[in-house]
Structures are given as structure tokens and as C-alpha cells.
Amino acid sequence: MARHAARALRASVAGLVLASGACKATTLDERTCPPAGTTLTYEAFGAPFLAQHCQRCHGAAPSDREGAPSSFDFGTHADVHRHKDRIFVRSAADNTTMPPGPDDPTPEERERLAEWLSCGAP
Ligand code: HEC
């Protein structure tokens, strides 16, 4: 419980720092889809990425969310489209405030997430 609280606190601090603009995040608008498009799809990339790295908190019951806001679930393709700007700003490319650790996606995975989202998360 204490560990969860500490992690939630760390995550909130990261969110606040980000919101205050103290640390400049790359946004989805700043990223363009490669000219050749993307081969990444929701089924082959997006869903498994979010399941592995996000849904442990974001898709859990209220008691197991470790502070993840109830309005932010990423369990469906529609959820991803609805939240794509925020998913990008917290987790894609050089943005690393989500997940709050310790099992972070690799930089390559964050790059793939950026490419997929910038192409409209097909
Ligand atoms: C260990 C639990 C945990 C995991 C795993 C996790 N989150 Fe979060 N998430 C939180 C908590 C706690 C908050 C609220 C505090 C904050 O915003 O930093 C939050 C808030 C958010 C928000 C809403 C606030 C905003 O900035 O719009 C988004 C979006 C988000 N997380 C994206 C993600 C993504 C994408 C992943 C996976 C790559 C992820 N999170 C993985 C705990 C988690």
C-alpha cells in the first residue's frame, strides 16, 4: 500500500511538472506520420503495448488502479482515439512520465508508439 502510494505520488509529481511546462513534452501535433505510412496496427501493436504497459493501472478496478484516473482507460480502440493526445504526451517518443516505472517500455517501443499515433492509430 505504501509502495503504491509512493508510486502514485511520483506519478502525480511528474504530471504536475509536465502540466506546469517546466519540462517540455513533445506533442502529437509536432509529429508527422512517415510518408510511407505505418505498418503498425491496433491489433498487432497498440492493444498489446497498452495491455502490457498501461492497463495494469488504467484498466483495473478502482482499488487496484494505483491512482490512475477513472476516466483514463485504454482498453478499446475507441478509448485510444479519444485519449491519443494525452497518451502521446505521457508515453511516446521522448516522453517518459508514463508508465511510472519500474518496467518501462524501451526507447524503441516509445518510438513505435509515436509513429503509430502520428499515423492516426490505425
Ligand atoms: C503503476 C500504475 C500506472 C501505469 C502502469 C500507468 N499509469 Fe498512467 N497514470 C497513473 C497515475 C497514478 C496517474 C495520475 C497522476 C498523473 O497524471 O501523473 C496516471 C495518469 C495518466 C493519464 C492522465 C493524465 C494526463 O496526463 O492526461 C494518462 C493519459 C496516462 N496516465 C497514460 C498512461 C499510459 C499511456 C500508460 C502506459 C504507457 C500508463 N499511463 C501507465 C498510473 C499509471
PDB file of C-alpha atoms and ligand atoms in Angstrom:
ATOM      1  CA  MET A   1       0.000   0.000   0.000  1.00  0.00           C
ATOM      2  CA  ALA A   2       2.780   2.432   0.945  1.00  0.00           C
ATOM      3  CA  ARG A   3       4.622   1.421  -2.193  1.00  0.00           C
ATOM      4  CA  HIS A   4       1.518   2.138  -4.270  1.00  0.00           C
ATOM      5  CA  ALA A   5       1.041   5.495  -2.604  1.00  0.00           C
ATOM      6  CA  ALA A   6       4.663   6.436  -3.244  1.00  0.00           C
ATOM      7  CA  ARG A   7       4.327   5.442  -6.878  1.00  0.00           C
ATOM      8  CA  ALA A   8       1.090   7.387  -7.298  1.00  0.00           C
ATOM      9  CA  LEU A   9       2.764  10.405  -5.713  1.00  0.00           C
ATOM     10  CA  ARG A  10       5.762  10.127  -8.024  1.00  0.00           C
ATOM     11  CA  ALA A  11       3.411   9.886 -10.990  1.00  0.00           C
ATOM     12  CA  SER A  12       1.456  12.957  -9.836  1.00  0.00           C
ATOM     13  CA  VAL A  13       4.622  14.975  -9.436  1.00  0.00           C
ATOM     14  CA  ALA A  14       5.682  14.025 -12.956  1.00  0.00           C
ATOM     15  CA  GLY A  15       2.240  15.064 -14.209  1.00  0.00           C
ATOM     16  CA  LEU A  16       2.434  18.393 -12.410  1.00  0.00           C
ATOM     17  CA  VAL A  17       5.912  19.154 -13.678  1.00  0.00           C
ATOM     18  CA  LEU A  18       4.645  18.398 -17.151  1.00  0.00           C
ATOM     19  CA  ALA A  19       1.474  20.450 -16.754  1.00  0.00           C
ATOM     20  CA  SER A  20       3.451  23.444 -15.480  1.00  0.00           C
ATOM     21  CA  GLY A  21       5.612  23.363 -18.591  1.00  0.00           C
ATOM     22  CA  ALA A  22       8.783  23.019 -16.524  1.00  0.00           C
ATOM     23  CA  CYS A  23       9.762  20.156 -18.726  1.00  0.00           C
ATOM     24  CA  LYS A  24       8.792  20.473 -22.356  1.00  0.00           C
ATOM     25  CA  ALA A  25       6.898  17.489 -23.700  1.00  0.00           C
ATOM     26  CA  THR A  26       6.713  16.587 -27.375  1.00  0.00           C
ATOM     27  CA  THR A  27       3.085  16.662 -28.517  1.00  0.00           C
ATOM     28  CA  LEU A  28       1.244  14.606 -31.102  1.00  0.00           C
ATOM     29  CA  ASP A  29       0.827  17.735 -33.277  1.00  0.00           C
ATOM     30  CA  GLU A  30       4.597  18.060 -33.537  1.00  0.00           C
ATOM     31  CA  ARG A  31       4.961  14.612 -35.005  1.00  0.00           C
ATOM     32  CA  THR A  32       4.066  13.684 -38.577  1.00  0.00           C
ATOM     33  CA  CYS A  33       3.281  10.273 -39.983  1.00  0.00           C
ATOM     34  CA  PRO A  34       6.139   8.945 -42.159  1.00  0.00           C
ATOM     35  CA  PRO A  35       5.468   9.468 -45.917  1.00  0.00           C
ATOM     36  CA  ALA A  36       5.191   5.718 -46.410  1.00  0.00           C
ATOM     37  CA  GLY A  37       2.655   5.464 -43.598  1.00  0.00           C
ATOM     38  CA  THR A  38       2.874   2.822 -40.904  1.00  0.00           C
ATOM     39  CA  THR A  39       2.557  -0.930 -40.816  1.00  0.00           C
ATOM     40  CA  LEU A  40       1.632  -0.777 -37.125  1.00  0.00           C
ATOM     41  CA  THR A  41      -1.981  -1.593 -36.272  1.00  0.00           C
ATOM     42  CA  TYR A  42      -4.124  -1.555 -33.146  1.00  0.00           C
ATOM     43  CA  GLU A  43      -4.355  -5.352 -33.148  1.00  0.00           C
ATOM     44  CA  ALA A  44      -0.665  -6.058 -33.740  1.00  0.00           C
ATOM     45  CA  PHE A  45       0.894  -3.189 -31.787  1.00  0.00           C
ATOM     46  CA  GLY A  46      -1.402  -0.765 -29.926  1.00  0.00           C
ATOM     47  CA  ALA A  47      -3.534  -3.191 -27.959  1.00  0.00           C
ATOM     48  CA  PRO A  48      -0.644  -5.392 -26.763  1.00  0.00           C
ATOM     49  CA  PHE A  49       1.510  -2.316 -25.942  1.00  0.00           C
ATOM     50  CA  LEU A  50      -1.222  -0.750 -23.806  1.00  0.00           C
ATOM     51  CA  ALA A  51      -2.120  -4.089 -22.221  1.00  0.00           C
ATOM     52  CA  GLN A  52       1.487  -4.690 -21.219  1.00  0.00           C
ATOM     53  CA  HIS A  53       2.427  -1.201 -20.069  1.00  0.00           C
ATOM     54  CA  CYS A  54      -0.729   0.686 -19.064  1.00  0.00           C
ATOM     55  CA  GLN A  55      -3.789  -1.397 -18.329  1.00  0.00           C
ATOM     56  CA  ARG A  56      -2.402  -2.831 -15.075  1.00  0.00           C
ATOM     57  CA  CYS A  57      -3.443   0.509 -13.546  1.00  0.00           C
ATOM     58  CA  HIS A  58      -5.619   2.186 -16.176  1.00  0.00           C
ATOM     59  CA  GLY A  59      -7.797  -0.863 -16.842  1.00  0.00           C
ATOM     60  CA  ALA A  60      -8.092  -2.053 -13.256  1.00  0.00           C
ATOM     61  CA  ALA A  61     -10.839  -1.902 -10.643  1.00  0.00           C
ATOM     62  CA  PRO A  62     -10.888   1.300  -8.519  1.00  0.00           C
ATOM     63  CA  SER A  63      -8.978  -0.379  -5.663  1.00  0.00           C
ATOM     64  CA  ASP A  64      -6.138  -1.539  -7.950  1.00  0.00           C
ATOM     65  CA  ARG A  65      -5.608   1.500 -10.164  1.00  0.00           C
ATOM     66  CA  GLU A  66      -2.745   2.912  -8.071  1.00  0.00           C
ATOM     67  CA  GLY A  67      -4.180   6.377  -8.582  1.00  0.00           C
ATOM     68  CA  ALA A  68      -4.814   6.209 -12.329  1.00  0.00           C
ATOM     69  CA  PRO A  69      -7.835   8.463 -13.051  1.00  0.00           C
ATOM     70  CA  SER A  70     -11.072   6.528 -13.641  1.00  0.00           C
ATOM     71  CA  SER A  71     -11.719   8.422 -16.889  1.00  0.00           C
ATOM     72  CA  PHE A  72      -8.486   7.148 -18.450  1.00  0.00           C
ATOM     73  CA  ASP A  73      -8.910   3.537 -19.586  1.00  0.00           C
ATOM     74  CA  PHE A  74      -7.180   2.327 -22.731  1.00  0.00           C
ATOM     75  CA  GLY A  75      -8.965  -0.995 -23.230  1.00  0.00           C
ATOM     76  CA  THR A  76     -10.574  -0.360 -26.639  1.00  0.00           C
ATOM     77  CA  HIS A  77      -9.564   1.129 -29.982  1.00  0.00           C
ATOM     78  CA  ALA A  78     -12.110   3.928 -29.378  1.00  0.00           C
ATOM     79  CA  ASP A  79     -10.511   4.672 -25.976  1.00  0.00           C
ATOM     80  CA  VAL A  80      -7.150   5.111 -27.681  1.00  0.00           C
ATOM     81  CA  HIS A  81      -8.574   7.503 -30.282  1.00  0.00           C
ATOM     82  CA  ARG A  82     -10.272   9.505 -27.544  1.00  0.00           C
ATOM     83  CA  HIS A  83      -7.091   9.809 -25.455  1.00  0.00           C
ATOM     84  CA  LYS A  84      -4.394   9.776 -28.144  1.00  0.00           C
ATOM     85  CA  ASP A  85      -3.044  13.263 -27.446  1.00  0.00           C
ATOM     86  CA  ARG A  86      -2.566  12.517 -23.751  1.00  0.00           C
ATOM     87  CA  ILE A  87      -1.166   9.026 -24.390  1.00  0.00           C
ATOM     88  CA  PHE A  88       1.388  10.618 -26.707  1.00  0.00           C
ATOM     89  CA  VAL A  89       2.397  13.379 -24.303  1.00  0.00           C
ATOM     90  CA  ARG A  90       2.921  10.954 -21.430  1.00  0.00           C
ATOM     91  CA  SER A  91       4.451   7.936 -23.178  1.00  0.00           C
ATOM     92  CA  ALA A  92       5.505   8.351 -26.818  1.00  0.00           C
ATOM     93  CA  ALA A  93       8.850   9.354 -28.365  1.00  0.00           C
ATOM     94  CA  ASP A  94      10.946  11.137 -25.702  1.00  0.00           C
ATOM     95  CA  ASN A  95       8.019  11.468 -23.275  1.00  0.00           C
ATOM     96  CA  THR A  96       8.583   9.152 -20.338  1.00  0.00           C
ATOM     97  CA  THR A  97       6.280  10.199 -17.476  1.00  0.00           C
ATOM     98  CA  MET A  98       4.058   7.126 -18.079  1.00  0.00           C
ATOM     99  CA  PRO A  99       4.180   4.390 -17.049  1.00  0.00           C
ATOM    100  CA  PRO A 100       5.594   5.488 -13.672  1.00  0.00           C
ATOM    101  CA  GLY A 101       8.121   2.631 -13.709  1.00  0.00           C
ATOM    102  CA  PRO A 102       9.954   0.462 -12.967  1.00  0.00           C
ATOM    103  CA  ASP A 103       9.164  -1.693 -16.035  1.00  0.00           C
ATOM    104  CA  ASP A 104       9.283   0.999 -18.699  1.00  0.00           C
ATOM    105  CA  PRO A 105       8.894   0.411 -22.416  1.00  0.00           C
ATOM    106  CA  THR A 106      12.185   0.670 -24.336  1.00  0.00           C
ATOM    107  CA  PRO A 107      13.001   3.839 -26.334  1.00  0.00           C
ATOM    108  CA  GLU A 108      12.332   1.795 -29.498  1.00  0.00           C
ATOM    109  CA  GLU A 109       8.862   0.885 -28.246  1.00  0.00           C
ATOM    110  CA  ARG A 110       8.163   4.550 -27.426  1.00  0.00           C
ATOM    111  CA  GLU A 111       9.242   5.456 -30.979  1.00  0.00           C
ATOM    112  CA  ARG A 112       6.875   2.858 -32.420  1.00  0.00           C
ATOM    113  CA  LEU A 113       4.077   4.280 -30.251  1.00  0.00           C
ATOM    114  CA  ALA A 114       4.842   7.767 -31.628  1.00  0.00           C
ATOM    115  CA  GLU A 115       4.768   6.521 -35.219  1.00  0.00           C
ATOM    116  CA  TRP A 116       1.524   4.619 -34.722  1.00  0.00           C
ATOM    117  CA  LEU A 117      -0.269   7.542 -33.008  1.00  0.00           C
ATOM    118  CA  SER A 118       1.017  10.092 -35.554  1.00  0.00           C
ATOM    119  CA  CYS A 119      -0.493   7.975 -38.347  1.00  0.00           C
ATOM    120  CA  GLY A 120      -3.900   8.096 -36.655  1.00  0.00           C
ATOM    121  CA  ALA A 121      -3.544   4.900 -34.591  1.00  0.00           C
ATOM    122  CA  PRO A 122      -4.987   2.642 -37.322  1.00  0.00           C
TER     123      PRO A 122
HETATM  124  C1  HEC B   1       1.557   1.927 -11.957  1.00  0.00           C
HETATM  125  C2  HEC B   1       0.296   2.486 -12.431  1.00  0.00           C
HETATM  126  C3  HEC B   1       0.262   3.163 -13.786  1.00  0.00           C
HETATM  127  C4  HEC B   1       0.655   2.637 -15.002  1.00  0.00           C
HETATM  128  C5  HEC B   1       1.248   1.273 -15.293  1.00  0.00           C
HETATM  129  C6  HEC B   1       0.367   3.666 -15.985  1.00  0.00           C
HETATM  130  N1  HEC B   1      -0.190   4.763 -15.380  1.00  0.00           N
HETATM  131 FE1  HEC B   1      -0.905   6.459 -16.314  1.00  0.00          FE
HETATM  132  N2  HEC B   1      -1.483   7.226 -14.506  1.00  0.00           N
HETATM  133  C7  HEC B   1      -1.184   6.673 -13.282  1.00  0.00           C
HETATM  134  C8  HEC B   1      -1.484   7.642 -12.229  1.00  0.00           C
HETATM  135  C9  HEC B   1      -1.247   7.441 -10.741  1.00  0.00           C
HETATM  136  C10 HEC B   1      -1.996   8.798 -12.869  1.00  0.00           C
HETATM  137  C11 HEC B   1      -2.436  10.134 -12.233  1.00  0.00           C
HETATM  138  C12 HEC B   1      -1.235  11.030 -11.950  1.00  0.00           C
HETATM  139  C13 HEC B   1      -0.601  11.607 -13.195  1.00  0.00           C
HETATM  140  O1  HEC B   1      -1.300  12.121 -14.082  1.00  0.00           O
HETATM  141  O2  HEC B   1       0.650  11.524 -13.292  1.00  0.00           O
HETATM  142  C14 HEC B   1      -1.999   8.492 -14.297  1.00  0.00           C
HETATM  143  C15 HEC B   1      -2.474   9.346 -15.265  1.00  0.00           C
HETATM  144  C16 HEC B   1      -2.396   9.127 -16.635  1.00  0.00           C
HETATM  145  C17 HEC B   1      -3.024   9.958 -17.647  1.00  0.00           C
HETATM  146  C18 HEC B   1      -3.986  11.103 -17.369  1.00  0.00           C
HETATM  147  C19 HEC B   1      -3.298  12.400 -17.053  1.00  0.00           C
HETATM  148  C20 HEC B   1      -2.859  13.121 -18.296  1.00  0.00           C
HETATM  149  O3  HEC B   1      -1.662  13.456 -18.372  1.00  0.00           O
HETATM  150  O4  HEC B   1      -3.663  13.346 -19.208  1.00  0.00           O
HETATM  151  C21 HEC B   1      -2.661   9.454 -18.858  1.00  0.00           C
HETATM  152  C22 HEC B   1      -3.044   9.970 -20.237  1.00  0.00           C
HETATM  153  C23 HEC B   1      -1.815   8.285 -18.604  1.00  0.00           C
HETATM  154  N3  HEC B   1      -1.686   8.108 -17.234  1.00  0.00           N
HETATM  155  C24 HEC B   1      -1.236   7.498 -19.568  1.00  0.00           C
HETATM  156  C25 HEC B   1      -0.592   6.274 -19.317  1.00  0.00           C
HETATM  157  C26 HEC B   1      -0.085   5.407 -20.370  1.00  0.00           C
HETATM  158  C27 HEC B   1      -0.197   5.705 -21.862  1.00  0.00           C
HETATM  159  C28 HEC B   1       0.455   4.314 -19.747  1.00  0.00           C
HETATM  160  C29 HEC B   1       1.189   3.169 -20.393  1.00  0.00           C
HETATM  161  C30 HEC B   1       2.233   3.500 -21.349  1.00  0.00           C
HETATM  162  C31 HEC B   1       0.263   4.487 -18.309  1.00  0.00           C
HETATM  163  N4  HEC B   1      -0.367   5.688 -18.099  1.00  0.00           N
HETATM  164  C32 HEC B   1       0.640   3.541 -17.343  1.00  0.00           C
HETATM  165  C33 HEC B   1      -0.703   5.388 -13.047  1.00  0.00           C
HETATM  166  C34 HEC B   1      -0.248   4.517 -14.028  1.00  0.00           C
END
